[in-house]
């Protein structure tokens, strides 16, 4: 609130695919973008824990609680993402409608898979806030 006190508390999204969210950014329309680190685990790992596939980046509309994948599942996630943990909108003239996703690499957690740390640009079609 303008007087410095906390406002109302509500849950914008819960449950699958918001499993272990780690990092968020807001667009100009108030949508929330969240990275899902577990999205890039190999299929055998996901199967072992009963995890369905999800996008490494999801968009949440807080007014409706709708969660949408930002990316399709038709590419090998670890080629572009490896344990994504943070994201931010670009600020330059050519990347304002993109989020930049930091992947720290699953091997940094001692896991026996992954392709290593990387920074990936994802076009989302809406500028950041």
Short mmCIF file of C-alpha atoms in Angstrom, two decimals:
data_model
loop_
_atom_site.label_atom_id
_atom_site.label_comp_id
_atom_site.label_asym_id
_atom_site.label_seq_id
_atom_site.Cartn_x
_atom_site.Cartn_y
_atom_site.Cartn_z
CA UNK A 1 0.00 0.00 0.00
CA UNK A 2 1.05 3.62 -0.39
CA UNK A 3 1.33 4.04 3.37
CA UNK A 4 3.98 1.30 3.55
CA UNK A 5 1.83 -1.43 5.11
CA UNK A 6 1.33 -4.83 3.53
CA UNK A 7 -1.67 -5.38 1.29
CA UNK A 8 -3.92 -8.42 0.97
CA UNK A 9 -2.29 -11.83 0.62
CA UNK A 10 -3.38 -14.31 -2.05
CA UNK A 11 -1.97 -17.31 -3.92
CA UNK A 12 -1.47 -16.55 -7.63
CA UNK A 13 -0.84 -20.18 -8.61
CA UNK A 14 -0.19 -23.50 -6.92
CA UNK A 15 0.33 -27.12 -7.84
CA UNK A 16 1.68 -28.52 -11.06
CA UNK A 17 3.52 -27.12 -13.01
CA UNK A 18 4.58 -24.67 -10.29
CA UNK A 19 6.88 -27.25 -8.74
CA UNK A 20 9.95 -25.75 -7.10
CA UNK A 21 9.64 -22.32 -8.76
CA UNK A 22 12.85 -20.35 -8.68
CA UNK A 23 12.97 -16.85 -10.11
CA UNK A 24 10.30 -14.57 -11.47
CA UNK A 25 9.75 -11.47 -13.60
CA UNK A 26 6.72 -9.31 -14.42
CA UNK A 27 5.57 -8.15 -17.84
CA UNK A 28 3.81 -4.89 -18.71
CA UNK A 29 0.38 -6.57 -18.34
CA UNK A 30 1.06 -7.84 -14.81
CA UNK A 31 1.67 -11.47 -15.84
CA UNK A 32 4.28 -13.31 -13.79
CA UNK A 33 6.98 -15.39 -15.51
CA UNK A 34 8.54 -18.17 -13.44
CA UNK A 35 11.37 -20.60 -14.16
CA UNK A 36 10.93 -24.26 -13.21
CA UNK A 37 14.34 -25.86 -12.49
CA UNK A 38 13.02 -29.44 -12.47
CA UNK A 39 11.71 -29.00 -16.04
CA UNK A 40 15.08 -29.84 -17.54
CA UNK A 41 15.73 -33.07 -15.68
CA UNK A 42 16.12 -36.09 -17.97
CA UNK A 43 13.04 -38.16 -18.71
CA UNK A 44 14.32 -41.13 -16.67
CA UNK A 45 14.59 -38.86 -13.61
CA UNK A 46 11.12 -37.40 -14.17
CA UNK A 47 9.68 -40.90 -14.61
CA UNK A 48 11.34 -42.07 -11.37
CA UNK A 49 9.49 -39.37 -9.41
CA UNK A 50 6.31 -39.32 -11.49
CA UNK A 51 6.88 -35.79 -12.83
CA UNK A 52 5.01 -34.87 -16.00
CA UNK A 53 6.82 -32.66 -18.52
CA UNK A 54 6.61 -28.90 -18.14
CA UNK A 55 8.04 -25.83 -19.80
CA UNK A 56 11.22 -24.34 -18.29
CA UNK A 57 9.39 -20.98 -18.26
CA UNK A 58 5.69 -20.54 -17.42
CA UNK A 59 3.44 -17.47 -17.53
CA UNK A 60 0.90 -16.89 -14.75
CA UNK A 61 -2.05 -14.53 -15.14
CA UNK A 62 -2.72 -13.47 -11.52
CA UNK A 63 -6.23 -12.24 -12.35
CA UNK A 64 -7.32 -15.74 -13.41
CA UNK A 65 -4.63 -17.97 -11.81
CA UNK A 66 -4.12 -19.48 -15.28
CA UNK A 67 -0.68 -21.02 -15.82
CA UNK A 68 0.56 -21.34 -19.41
CA UNK A 69 3.77 -22.89 -20.72
CA UNK A 70 5.88 -20.31 -22.56
CA UNK A 71 7.69 -22.98 -24.60
CA UNK A 72 6.49 -26.09 -26.38
CA UNK A 73 7.91 -29.48 -25.49
CA UNK A 74 9.26 -30.22 -28.99
CA UNK A 75 12.92 -29.47 -28.29
CA UNK A 76 15.55 -30.98 -25.97
CA UNK A 77 15.36 -28.67 -22.95
CA UNK A 78 18.91 -29.26 -21.77
CA UNK A 79 20.22 -28.01 -25.11
CA UNK A 80 18.95 -24.53 -24.17
CA UNK A 81 18.39 -24.73 -20.40
CA UNK A 82 20.20 -26.62 -17.67
CA UNK A 83 18.60 -26.19 -14.25
CA UNK A 84 17.12 -22.70 -14.84
CA UNK A 85 17.11 -20.61 -11.67
CA UNK A 86 16.55 -16.98 -12.57
CA UNK A 87 15.18 -14.74 -15.31
CA UNK A 88 14.87 -11.08 -16.19
CA UNK A 89 13.39 -9.05 -19.04
CA UNK A 90 15.76 -7.40 -21.48
CA UNK A 91 15.99 -3.62 -21.40
CA UNK A 92 17.64 -2.89 -24.77
CA UNK A 93 15.80 -1.80 -27.92
CA UNK A 94 15.96 -5.30 -29.49
CA UNK A 95 15.19 -7.48 -26.48
CA UNK A 96 12.44 -5.79 -24.44
CA UNK A 97 10.03 -8.62 -25.34
CA UNK A 98 12.44 -11.33 -24.20
CA UNK A 99 13.31 -12.90 -20.90
CA UNK A 100 16.87 -13.99 -20.28
CA UNK A 101 17.05 -17.25 -18.33
CA UNK A 102 20.06 -18.24 -16.24
CA UNK A 103 20.74 -21.98 -16.09
CA UNK A 104 23.33 -22.86 -13.47
CA UNK A 105 23.89 -26.44 -14.60
CA UNK A 106 22.66 -29.58 -12.87
CA UNK A 107 26.23 -30.77 -12.37
CA UNK A 108 26.70 -27.89 -9.92
CA UNK A 109 24.30 -29.79 -7.66
CA UNK A 110 26.27 -33.01 -8.05
CA UNK A 111 23.76 -34.52 -10.47
CA UNK A 112 25.13 -36.88 -13.13
CA UNK A 113 23.59 -35.08 -16.13
CA UNK A 114 23.29 -31.72 -17.80
CA UNK A 115 25.11 -29.68 -20.41
CA UNK A 116 26.51 -26.92 -18.20
CA UNK A 117 25.70 -23.35 -17.20
CA UNK A 118 24.20 -21.07 -19.84
CA UNK A 119 22.19 -17.91 -20.50
CA UNK A 120 19.22 -18.35 -22.84
CA UNK A 121 17.06 -15.67 -24.47
CA UNK A 122 13.34 -16.49 -24.83
CA UNK A 123 10.99 -14.24 -26.80
CA UNK A 124 7.67 -13.85 -24.97
CA UNK A 125 6.00 -11.20 -27.13
CA UNK A 126 5.32 -8.74 -24.31
CA UNK A 127 7.73 -6.21 -22.81
CA UNK A 128 8.81 -6.42 -19.21
CA UNK A 129 7.71 -4.07 -16.50
#
